Coordinates of C-alpha atoms in Angstrom, one line a residue:
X1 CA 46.9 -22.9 -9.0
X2 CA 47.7 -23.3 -5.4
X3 CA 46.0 -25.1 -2.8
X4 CA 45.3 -22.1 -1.0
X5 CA 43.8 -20.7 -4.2
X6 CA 41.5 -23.2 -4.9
X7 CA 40.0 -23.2 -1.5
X8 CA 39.6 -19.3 -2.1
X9 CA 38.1 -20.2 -5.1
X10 CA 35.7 -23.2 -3.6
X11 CA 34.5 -21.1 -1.1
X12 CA 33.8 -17.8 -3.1
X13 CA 31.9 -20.2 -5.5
X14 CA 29.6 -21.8 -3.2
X15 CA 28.9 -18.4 -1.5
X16 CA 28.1 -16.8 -4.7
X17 CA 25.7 -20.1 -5.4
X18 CA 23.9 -19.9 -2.1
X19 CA 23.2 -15.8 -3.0
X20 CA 22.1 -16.9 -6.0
X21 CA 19.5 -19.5 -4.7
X22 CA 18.6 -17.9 -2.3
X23 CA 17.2 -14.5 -4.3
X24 CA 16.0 -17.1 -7.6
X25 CA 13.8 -19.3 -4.8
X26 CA 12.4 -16.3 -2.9
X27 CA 11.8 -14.5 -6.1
X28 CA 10.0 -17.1 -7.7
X29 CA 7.8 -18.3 -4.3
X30 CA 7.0 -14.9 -4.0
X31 CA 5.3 -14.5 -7.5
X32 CA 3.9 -17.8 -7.8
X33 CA 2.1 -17.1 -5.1
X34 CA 0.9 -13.7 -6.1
X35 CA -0.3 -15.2 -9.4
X36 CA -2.8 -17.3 -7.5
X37 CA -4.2 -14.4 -5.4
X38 CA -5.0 -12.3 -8.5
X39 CA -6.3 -15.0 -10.9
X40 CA -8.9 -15.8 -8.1
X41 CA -8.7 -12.1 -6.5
X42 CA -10.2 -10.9 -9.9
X43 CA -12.8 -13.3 -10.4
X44 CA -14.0 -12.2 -6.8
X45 CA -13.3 -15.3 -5.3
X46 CA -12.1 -14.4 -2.4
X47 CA -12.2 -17.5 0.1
X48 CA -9.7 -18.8 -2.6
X49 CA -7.8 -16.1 -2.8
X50 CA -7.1 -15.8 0.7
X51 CA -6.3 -19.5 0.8
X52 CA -3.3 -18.9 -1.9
X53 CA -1.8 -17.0 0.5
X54 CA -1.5 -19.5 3.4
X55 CA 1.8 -19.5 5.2
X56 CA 3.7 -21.2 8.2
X57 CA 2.8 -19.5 10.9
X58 CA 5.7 -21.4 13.2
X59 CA 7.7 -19.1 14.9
X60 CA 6.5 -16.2 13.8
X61 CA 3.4 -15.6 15.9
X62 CA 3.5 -11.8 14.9
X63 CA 3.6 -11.8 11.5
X64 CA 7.1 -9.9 11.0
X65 CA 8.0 -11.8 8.4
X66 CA 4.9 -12.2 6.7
X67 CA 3.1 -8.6 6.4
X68 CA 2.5 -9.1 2.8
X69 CA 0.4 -12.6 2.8
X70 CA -1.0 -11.0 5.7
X71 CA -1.9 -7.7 4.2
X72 CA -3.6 -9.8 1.0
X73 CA -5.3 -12.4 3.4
X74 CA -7.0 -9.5 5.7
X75 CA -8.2 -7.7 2.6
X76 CA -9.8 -11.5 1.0
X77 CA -11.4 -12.0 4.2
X78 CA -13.1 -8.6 4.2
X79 CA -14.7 -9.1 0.9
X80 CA -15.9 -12.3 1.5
X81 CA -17.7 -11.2 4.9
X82 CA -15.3 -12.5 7.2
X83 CA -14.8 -9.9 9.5
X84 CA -13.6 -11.8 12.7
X85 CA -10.5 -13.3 10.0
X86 CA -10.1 -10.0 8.5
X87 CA -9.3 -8.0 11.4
X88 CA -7.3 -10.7 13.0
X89 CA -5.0 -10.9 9.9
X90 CA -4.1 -6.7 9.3
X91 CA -3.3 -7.0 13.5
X92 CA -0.8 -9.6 12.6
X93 CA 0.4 -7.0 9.5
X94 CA 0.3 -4.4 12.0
X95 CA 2.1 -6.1 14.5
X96 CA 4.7 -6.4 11.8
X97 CA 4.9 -3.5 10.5
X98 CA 6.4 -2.1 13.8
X99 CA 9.6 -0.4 11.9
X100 CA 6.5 2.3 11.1
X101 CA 5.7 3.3 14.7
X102 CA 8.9 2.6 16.6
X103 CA 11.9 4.8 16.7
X104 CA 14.4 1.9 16.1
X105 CA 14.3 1.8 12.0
X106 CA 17.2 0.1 11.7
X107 CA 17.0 -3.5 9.9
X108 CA 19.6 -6.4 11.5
X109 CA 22.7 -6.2 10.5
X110 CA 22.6 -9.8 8.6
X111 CA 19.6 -8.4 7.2
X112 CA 21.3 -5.3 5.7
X113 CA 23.9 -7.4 4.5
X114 CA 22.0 -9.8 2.3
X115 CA 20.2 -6.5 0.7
X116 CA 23.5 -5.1 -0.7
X117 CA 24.9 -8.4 -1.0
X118 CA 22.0 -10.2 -3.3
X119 CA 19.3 -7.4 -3.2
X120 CA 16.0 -5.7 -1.0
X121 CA 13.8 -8.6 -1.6
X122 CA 15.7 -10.6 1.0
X123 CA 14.5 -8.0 3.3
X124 CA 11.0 -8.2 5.5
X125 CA 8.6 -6.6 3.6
X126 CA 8.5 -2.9 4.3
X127 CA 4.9 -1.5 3.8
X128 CA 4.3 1.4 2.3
X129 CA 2.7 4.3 5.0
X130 CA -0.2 4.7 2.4
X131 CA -0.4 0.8 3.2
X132 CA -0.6 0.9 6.9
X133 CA -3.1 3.4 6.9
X134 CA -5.2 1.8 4.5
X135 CA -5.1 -1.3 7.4
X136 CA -6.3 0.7 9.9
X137 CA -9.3 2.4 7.6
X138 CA -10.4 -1.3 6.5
X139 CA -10.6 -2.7 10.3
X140 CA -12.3 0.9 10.6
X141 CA -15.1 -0.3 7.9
X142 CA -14.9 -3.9 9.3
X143 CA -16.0 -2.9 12.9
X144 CA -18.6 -0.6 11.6
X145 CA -19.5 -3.7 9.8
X146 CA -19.9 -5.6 13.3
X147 CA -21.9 -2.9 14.9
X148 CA -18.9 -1.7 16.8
X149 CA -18.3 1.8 17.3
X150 CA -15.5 1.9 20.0
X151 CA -13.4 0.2 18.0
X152 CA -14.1 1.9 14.6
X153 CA -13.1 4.9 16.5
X154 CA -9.7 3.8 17.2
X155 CA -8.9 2.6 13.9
X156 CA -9.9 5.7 12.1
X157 CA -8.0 7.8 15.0
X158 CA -4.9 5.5 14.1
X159 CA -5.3 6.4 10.0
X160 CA -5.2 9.9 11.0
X161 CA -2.5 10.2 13.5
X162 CA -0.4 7.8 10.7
X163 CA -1.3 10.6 8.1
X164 CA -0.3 12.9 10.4
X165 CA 3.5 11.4 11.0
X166 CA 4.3 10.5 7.9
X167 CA 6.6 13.5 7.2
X168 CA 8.3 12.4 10.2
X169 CA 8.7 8.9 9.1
X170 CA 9.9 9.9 5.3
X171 CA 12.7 11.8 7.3
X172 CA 14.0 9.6 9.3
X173 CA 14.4 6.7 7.0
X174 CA 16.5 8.9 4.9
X175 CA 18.3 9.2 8.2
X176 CA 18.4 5.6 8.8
X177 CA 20.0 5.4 5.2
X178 CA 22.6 7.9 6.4
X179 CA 23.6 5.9 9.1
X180 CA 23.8 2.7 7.3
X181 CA 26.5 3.9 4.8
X182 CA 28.7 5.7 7.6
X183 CA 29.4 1.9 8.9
X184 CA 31.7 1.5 5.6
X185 CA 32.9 5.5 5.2
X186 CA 34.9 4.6 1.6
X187 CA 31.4 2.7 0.3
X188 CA 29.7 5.6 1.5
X189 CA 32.2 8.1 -0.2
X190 CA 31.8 5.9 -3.7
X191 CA 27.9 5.5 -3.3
X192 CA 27.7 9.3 -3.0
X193 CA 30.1 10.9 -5.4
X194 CA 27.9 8.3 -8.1
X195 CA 24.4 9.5 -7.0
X196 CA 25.3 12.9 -7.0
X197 CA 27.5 12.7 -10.3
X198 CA 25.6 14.3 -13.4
X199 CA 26.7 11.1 -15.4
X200 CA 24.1 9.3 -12.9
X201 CA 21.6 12.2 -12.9
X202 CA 21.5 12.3 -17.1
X203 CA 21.1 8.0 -17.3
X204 CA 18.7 8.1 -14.6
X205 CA 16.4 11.0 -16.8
X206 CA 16.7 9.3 -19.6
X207 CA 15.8 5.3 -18.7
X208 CA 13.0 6.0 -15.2
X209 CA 11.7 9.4 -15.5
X210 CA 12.5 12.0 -13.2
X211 CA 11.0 11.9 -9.7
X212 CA 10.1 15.5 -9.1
X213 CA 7.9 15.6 -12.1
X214 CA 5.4 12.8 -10.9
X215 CA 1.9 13.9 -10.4
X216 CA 1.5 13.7 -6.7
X217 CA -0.7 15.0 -4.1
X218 CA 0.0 17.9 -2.3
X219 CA 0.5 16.2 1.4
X220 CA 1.1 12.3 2.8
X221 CA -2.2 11.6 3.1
X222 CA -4.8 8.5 1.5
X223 CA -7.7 11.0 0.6
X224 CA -10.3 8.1 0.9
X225 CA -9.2 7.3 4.1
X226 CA -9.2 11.0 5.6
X227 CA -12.6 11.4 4.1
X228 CA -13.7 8.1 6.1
X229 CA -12.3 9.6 8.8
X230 CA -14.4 13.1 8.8
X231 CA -17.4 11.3 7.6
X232 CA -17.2 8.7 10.9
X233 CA -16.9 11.5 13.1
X234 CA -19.5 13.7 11.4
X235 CA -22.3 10.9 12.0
X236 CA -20.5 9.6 15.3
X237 CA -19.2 12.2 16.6
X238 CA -19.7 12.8 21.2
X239 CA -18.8 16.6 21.1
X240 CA -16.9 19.7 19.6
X241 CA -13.5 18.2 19.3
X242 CA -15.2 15.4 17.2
X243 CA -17.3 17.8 15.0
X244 CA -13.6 19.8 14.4
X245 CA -11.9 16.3 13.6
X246 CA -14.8 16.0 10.7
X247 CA -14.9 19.3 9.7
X248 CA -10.8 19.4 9.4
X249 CA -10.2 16.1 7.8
X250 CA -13.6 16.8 5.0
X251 CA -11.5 20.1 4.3
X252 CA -8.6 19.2 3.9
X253 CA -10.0 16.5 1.0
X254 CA -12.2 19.1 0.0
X255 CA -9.1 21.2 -0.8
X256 CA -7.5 18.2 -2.7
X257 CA -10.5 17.9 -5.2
X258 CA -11.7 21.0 -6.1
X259 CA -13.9 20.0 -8.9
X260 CA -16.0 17.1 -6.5
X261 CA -19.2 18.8 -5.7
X262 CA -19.8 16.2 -3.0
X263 CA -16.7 16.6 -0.8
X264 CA -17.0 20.3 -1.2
X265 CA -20.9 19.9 0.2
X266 CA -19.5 17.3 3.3
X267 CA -17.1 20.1 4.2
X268 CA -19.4 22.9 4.6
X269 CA -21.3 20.6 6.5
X270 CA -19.2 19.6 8.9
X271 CA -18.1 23.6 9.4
X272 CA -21.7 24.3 10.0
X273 CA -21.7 21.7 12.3
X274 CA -19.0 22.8 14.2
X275 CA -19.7 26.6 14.0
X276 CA -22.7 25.7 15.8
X277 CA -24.8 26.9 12.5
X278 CA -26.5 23.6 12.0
X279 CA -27.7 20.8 14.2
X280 CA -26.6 17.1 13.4
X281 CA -30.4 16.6 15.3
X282 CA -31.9 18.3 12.7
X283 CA -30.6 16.5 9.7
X284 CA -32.6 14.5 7.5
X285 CA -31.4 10.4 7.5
X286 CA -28.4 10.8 4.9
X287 CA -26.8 8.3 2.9
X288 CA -23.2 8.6 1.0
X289 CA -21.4 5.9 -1.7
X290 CA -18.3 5.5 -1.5
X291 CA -17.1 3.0 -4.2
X292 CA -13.3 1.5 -4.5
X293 CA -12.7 0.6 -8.1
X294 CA -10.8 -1.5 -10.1
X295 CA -7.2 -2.6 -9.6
X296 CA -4.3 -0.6 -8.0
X297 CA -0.7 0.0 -9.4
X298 CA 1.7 -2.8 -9.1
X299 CA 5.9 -2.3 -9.6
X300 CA 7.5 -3.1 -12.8
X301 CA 11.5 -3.7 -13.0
X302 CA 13.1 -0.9 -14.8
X303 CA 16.8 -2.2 -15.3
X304 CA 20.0 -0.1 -17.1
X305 CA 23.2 0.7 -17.1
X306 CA 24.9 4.0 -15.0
X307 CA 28.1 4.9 -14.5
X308 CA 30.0 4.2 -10.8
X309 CA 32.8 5.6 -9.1
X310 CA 34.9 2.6 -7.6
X311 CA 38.1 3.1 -5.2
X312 CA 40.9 0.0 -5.9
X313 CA 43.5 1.9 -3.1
X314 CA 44.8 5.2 -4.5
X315 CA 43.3 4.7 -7.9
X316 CA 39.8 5.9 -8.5
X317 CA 37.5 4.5 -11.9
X318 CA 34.7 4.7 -13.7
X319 CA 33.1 1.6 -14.1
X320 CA 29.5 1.2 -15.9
X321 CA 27.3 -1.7 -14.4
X322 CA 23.7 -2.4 -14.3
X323 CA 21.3 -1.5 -11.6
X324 CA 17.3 -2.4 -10.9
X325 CA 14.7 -0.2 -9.8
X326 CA 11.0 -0.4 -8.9
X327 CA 8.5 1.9 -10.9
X328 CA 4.8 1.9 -10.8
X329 CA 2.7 1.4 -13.2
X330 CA -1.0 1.6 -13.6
X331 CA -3.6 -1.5 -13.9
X332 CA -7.2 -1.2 -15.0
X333 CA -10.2 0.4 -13.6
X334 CA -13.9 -0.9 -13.7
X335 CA -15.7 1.2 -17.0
X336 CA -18.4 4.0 -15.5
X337 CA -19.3 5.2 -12.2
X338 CA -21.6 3.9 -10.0
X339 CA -25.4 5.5 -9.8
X340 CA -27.5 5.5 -6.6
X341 CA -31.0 6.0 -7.5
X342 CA -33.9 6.7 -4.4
X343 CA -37.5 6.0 -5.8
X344 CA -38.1 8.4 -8.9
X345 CA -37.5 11.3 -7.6
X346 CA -33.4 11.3 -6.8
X347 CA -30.6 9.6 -8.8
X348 CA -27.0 10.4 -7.4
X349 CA -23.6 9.4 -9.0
X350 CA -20.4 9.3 -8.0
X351 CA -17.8 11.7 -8.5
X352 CA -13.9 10.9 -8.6
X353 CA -12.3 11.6 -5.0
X354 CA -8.7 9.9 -5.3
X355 CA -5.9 7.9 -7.3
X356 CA -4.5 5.2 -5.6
X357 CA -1.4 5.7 -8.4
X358 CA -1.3 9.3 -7.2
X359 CA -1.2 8.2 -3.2
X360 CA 1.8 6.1 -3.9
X361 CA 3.6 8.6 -6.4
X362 CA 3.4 10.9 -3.3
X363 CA 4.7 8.3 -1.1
X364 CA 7.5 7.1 -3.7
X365 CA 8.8 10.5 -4.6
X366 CA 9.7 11.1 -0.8
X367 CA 11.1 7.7 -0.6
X368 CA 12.8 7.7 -4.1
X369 CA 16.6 9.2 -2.2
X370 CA 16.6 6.3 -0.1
X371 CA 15.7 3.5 -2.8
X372 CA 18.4 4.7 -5.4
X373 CA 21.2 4.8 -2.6
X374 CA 20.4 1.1 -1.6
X375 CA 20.5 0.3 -5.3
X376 CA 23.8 2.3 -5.9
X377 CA 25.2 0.8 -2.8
X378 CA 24.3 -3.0 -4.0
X379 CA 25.6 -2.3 -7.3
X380 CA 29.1 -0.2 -5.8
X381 CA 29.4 -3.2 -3.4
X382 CA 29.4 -5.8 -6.3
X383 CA 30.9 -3.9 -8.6
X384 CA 34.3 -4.5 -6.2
X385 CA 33.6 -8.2 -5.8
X386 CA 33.9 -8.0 -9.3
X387 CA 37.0 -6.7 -9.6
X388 CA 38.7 -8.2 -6.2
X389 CA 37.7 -11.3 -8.2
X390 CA 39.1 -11.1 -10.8
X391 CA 42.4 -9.8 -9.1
X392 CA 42.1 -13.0 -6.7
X393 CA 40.9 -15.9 -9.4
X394 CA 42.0 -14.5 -13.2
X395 CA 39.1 -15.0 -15.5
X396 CA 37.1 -17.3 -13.8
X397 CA 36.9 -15.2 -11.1
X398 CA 35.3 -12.8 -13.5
X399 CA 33.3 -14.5 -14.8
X400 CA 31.3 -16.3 -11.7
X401 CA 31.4 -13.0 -10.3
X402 CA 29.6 -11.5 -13.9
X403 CA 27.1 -14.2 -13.7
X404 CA 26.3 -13.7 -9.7
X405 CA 26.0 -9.7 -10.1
X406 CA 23.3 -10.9 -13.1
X407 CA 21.6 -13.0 -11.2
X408 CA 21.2 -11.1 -7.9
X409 CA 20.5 -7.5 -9.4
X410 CA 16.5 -7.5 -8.9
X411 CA 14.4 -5.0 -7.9
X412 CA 11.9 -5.3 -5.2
X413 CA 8.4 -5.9 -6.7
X414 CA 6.8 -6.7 -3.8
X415 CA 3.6 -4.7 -2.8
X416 CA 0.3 -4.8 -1.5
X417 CA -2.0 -5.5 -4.7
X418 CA -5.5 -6.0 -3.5
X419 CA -6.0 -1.9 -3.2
X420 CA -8.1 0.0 -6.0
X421 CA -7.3 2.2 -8.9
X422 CA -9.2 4.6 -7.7
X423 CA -12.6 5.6 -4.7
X424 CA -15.6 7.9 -6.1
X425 CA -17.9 9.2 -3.8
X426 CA -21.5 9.9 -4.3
X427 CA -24.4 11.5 -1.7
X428 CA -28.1 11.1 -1.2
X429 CA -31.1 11.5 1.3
X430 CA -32.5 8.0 2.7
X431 CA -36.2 7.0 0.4
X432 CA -38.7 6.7 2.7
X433 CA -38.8 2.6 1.9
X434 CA -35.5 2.7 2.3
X435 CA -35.3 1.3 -1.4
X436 CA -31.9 2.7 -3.3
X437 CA -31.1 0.7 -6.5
X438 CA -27.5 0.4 -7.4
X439 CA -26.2 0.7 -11.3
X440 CA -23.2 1.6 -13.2
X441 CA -23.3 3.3 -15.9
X442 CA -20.9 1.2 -18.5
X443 CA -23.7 -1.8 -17.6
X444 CA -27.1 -0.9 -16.3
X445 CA -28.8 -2.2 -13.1
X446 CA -26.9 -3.8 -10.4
X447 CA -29.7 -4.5 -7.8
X448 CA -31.4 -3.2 -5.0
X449 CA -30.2 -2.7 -1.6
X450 CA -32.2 -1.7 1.6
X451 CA -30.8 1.1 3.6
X452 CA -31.9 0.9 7.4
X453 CA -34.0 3.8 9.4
X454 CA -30.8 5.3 10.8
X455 CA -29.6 8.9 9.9
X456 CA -26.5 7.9 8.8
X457 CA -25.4 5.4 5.9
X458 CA -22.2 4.5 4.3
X459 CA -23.2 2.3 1.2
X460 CA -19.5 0.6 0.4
X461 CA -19.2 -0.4 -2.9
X462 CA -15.5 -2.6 -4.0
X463 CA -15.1 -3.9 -7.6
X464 CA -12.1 -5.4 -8.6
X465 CA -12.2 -5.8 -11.9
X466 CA -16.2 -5.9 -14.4
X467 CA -15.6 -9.7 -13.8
X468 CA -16.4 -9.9 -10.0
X469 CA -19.3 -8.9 -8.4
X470 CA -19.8 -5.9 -6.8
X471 CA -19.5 -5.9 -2.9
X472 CA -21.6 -4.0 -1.1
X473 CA -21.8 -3.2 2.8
X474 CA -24.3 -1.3 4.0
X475 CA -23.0 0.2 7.1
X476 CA -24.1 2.6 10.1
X477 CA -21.9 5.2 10.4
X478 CA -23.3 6.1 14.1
X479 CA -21.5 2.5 15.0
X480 CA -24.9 1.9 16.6
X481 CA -26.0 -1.3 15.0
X482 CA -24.4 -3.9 12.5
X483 CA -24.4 -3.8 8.7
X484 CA -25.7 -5.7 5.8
X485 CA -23.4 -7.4 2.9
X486 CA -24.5 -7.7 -0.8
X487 CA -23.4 -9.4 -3.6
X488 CA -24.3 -7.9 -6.7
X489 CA -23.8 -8.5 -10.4
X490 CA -26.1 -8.9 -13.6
X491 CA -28.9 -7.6 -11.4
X492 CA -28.4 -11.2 -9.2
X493 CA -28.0 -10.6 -5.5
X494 CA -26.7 -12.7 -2.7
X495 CA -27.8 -11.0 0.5
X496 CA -26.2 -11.8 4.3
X497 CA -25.7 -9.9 7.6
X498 CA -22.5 -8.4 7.2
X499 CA -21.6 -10.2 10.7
X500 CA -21.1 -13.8 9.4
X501 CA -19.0 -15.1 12.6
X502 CA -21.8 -13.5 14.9
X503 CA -24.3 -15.6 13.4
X504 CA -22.7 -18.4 13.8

């Protein structure tokens, strides 16, 4: 071997190496770390949850490269009544998550690189859409928690007007992916003659499922959050346009559950209200449940084999090489709904209004295109490493190039895990003591709460998992004075203003 050819040889080695390295260490950081969150996230121990998500937060004052340990710390704050924390973590996700609102999607060039080169957990963390607005409807829940309505009224403005775009957004980063490949026209040309090859279209049936068939909902939208949205301008509302915002989003969610005998009653509501055919004045003090249960969908690594097209000058090949995609699948939910029951003369219980798994499906199916041509693109990329390899450096060539296309095809797992299986909704009028006790029906009482004299009341209900206690926020929905927090489980309550940093 020649001197020129070992250097080749040297050099290709220790770049493969440092590709390597660099996707095993991240990879393995990255779930670490998640496995603390859950294993206290679970147990609702939230302080510690949020803890196991601690980062450096040198140089990065704006979280860009740190929207998922934000996303999971903002969320671990909320439950444990930290509001101030809470809301100051999602506006560092937010911050980060600028790609969503900004027109300049593309990533940095060094950043696109490393994606095709090792693979997309290299890359910031993209949120989800269905994850951004969920950021803006839990600062909406948090300032209603503080007593602050101004601000409430932004964040659920910003859920909507996210809900609202996301068609738009879907759209152009299938554009952005466009552009990306037209930077190397002959990857482009092999990428797409693979994707769109029947070979391709038949493994990809048979190993992930196909795409169009996923049970979705019919529009972008986080029902829970658009029914948060109508509900806060229902109660809250300063005029017509408000009442219209209510009556449209309660609708619209209306529409997506048939069968819920609560949203359909909120909808008519609010179209009274806004016909001018009943008066908010003349309403008696109402109070609605809205419970988030159990644990969301996290990705799982589907890996096979498909066939690519690859280009060595004028000769064109098949070549069949694996690739790694994300697919959802479902965690657990907590057994039974949740009953409300006013005195002895009113029991209400909650009625299913959304699937997270459902929200993301929607989400995924749109985005689907744009992951399989990254993954395609990785896999065409390294698939002529491979063989300029082996060209270059014989069998050893091969082989180190065999064992780095092993090592670096991963799919991106990352994902935002703190979110529910599913919300249930439930609605009663306000007992004259104000006395509503709280159950399930898989395990009996939970405890009392005390809703305040106000006319309206959002009783918030989150449960991980039957091992954590249930949090409950009792919450104005007029904006006009803060909430309460509970604790409950096995009938044992802890009770605290909902505005811990206040107090202090």
């Amino acid at each position: 071997m020649s001197l020129d050819a070992v250097r080749r040889s040297s050099r290709y080695g220790v770049a493969l190496m440092a590709a390597m390295a660099l996707a095993g260490c991240s990879v393995f950081q990255q779930r670490d770390q998640m496995a603390q969150f859950n294993t206290a996230y679970t147990q609702g121990n939230y302080a510690i949850a949020a803890s196991a998500m601690q980062f450096d937060q040198k140089g990065d004052d704006k979280g860009g490269n740190h929207v998922l340990e934000l996303l999971h710390q903002g969320e671990a704050y909320r439950l444990e009544g930290e509001f101030h924390d809470s809301i100051a973590a999602f506006d560092k996700a937010e911050a980060g998550m600028k790609y969503l609102d900004t027109e300049g999607f593309a990533s940095s060039a060094t950043e696109n690189v490393m994606s095709v080169l090792v693979n997309e957990s290299t890359r910031d963390y993209r949120a989800l859409m269905s994850e951004a607005i969920m950021v803006n409807t839990y600062k909406g829940l948090s300032f209603l928690a503080e007593g602050n309505s101004e601000y409430a009224r932004v964040e659920f403005n910003r859920a909507d007007d996210r809900t609202r775009r996301a068609v738009d957004f879907f759209s152009e980063e299938i554009a952005e992916q466009r552009r990306a490949l037209q930077n190397d026209p002959q990857n482009a040309r092999m990428v797409q003659r693979s994707v769109q090859s029947e070979g391709m279209r038949s493994v990809l049936e048979a190993h992930y499922g196909d795409p169009s068939g996923w049970s979705v909902y019919p529009n972008y939208i986080v029902p829970a959050s658009t029914y948060l949205h109508g509900l806060y301008f229902l109660a809250s509302g300063e005029g017509g346009s408000d009442i219209e915002r209510a009556s449209t989003s309660l609708s619209r969610v209306a529409d997506m559950v048939p069968g819920n005998t609560v949203a359909k009653a909120d909808a008519q509501l609010a179209a009274d209200l806004a016909s001018g055919r009943q008066s908010r004045s003349d309403l008696p003090p109402m109070v609605w449940v809205l419970y988030e249960n159990g644990l969301g969908p996290v990705l799982e690594e589907i890996r096979f084999d498909v066939p690519l097209f690859i280009s060595h000058g004028d000769r064109a090949s098949v070549i069949f090489t694996s690739i790694a995609l994300p697919r959802y699948r479902e965690r657990s939910a907590v057994a039974g709904s949740l009953t409300a029951q006013s005195g002895s003369t009113e029991t209400a219980r909650t009625q299913n209004l959304a699937q997270m798994g459902k929200v993301i499906s929607t989400e995924m199916q749109a985005r689907f295109p744009s992951v399989l041509t990254r993954a395609i693109s990785g896999a065409v990329v390294k698939g002529m490493i491979q063989h300029q390899a082996t060209e270059s450096l014989g069998v050893a060539g091969q082989l180190g190039s065999i064992i780095y296309t092993l090592a670096t095809t991963q799919a991106d797992l990352r994902g935002w895990q703190a979110l529910p299986d599913h919300w249930e909704i439930a609605r009663l009028g306000r007992p004259a003591d104000g006395e509503v006790i709280l159950g399930d029906t898989a395990r009996g009482t939970l405890g009392t709460v005390d809703v305040p004299d106000q006319p309206f009341t959002l009783i918030y209900v989150k449960r991980p998992t039957a091992q954590a206690p249930a949090t409950v926020m009792l919450l104005d929905l007029e904006g006009r004075r803060s909430g309460q927090c509970y604790t409950l489980a096995s009938g044992e309550d802890e009770r605290r203003p909902c505005t811990v940093q206040d107090a202090l």
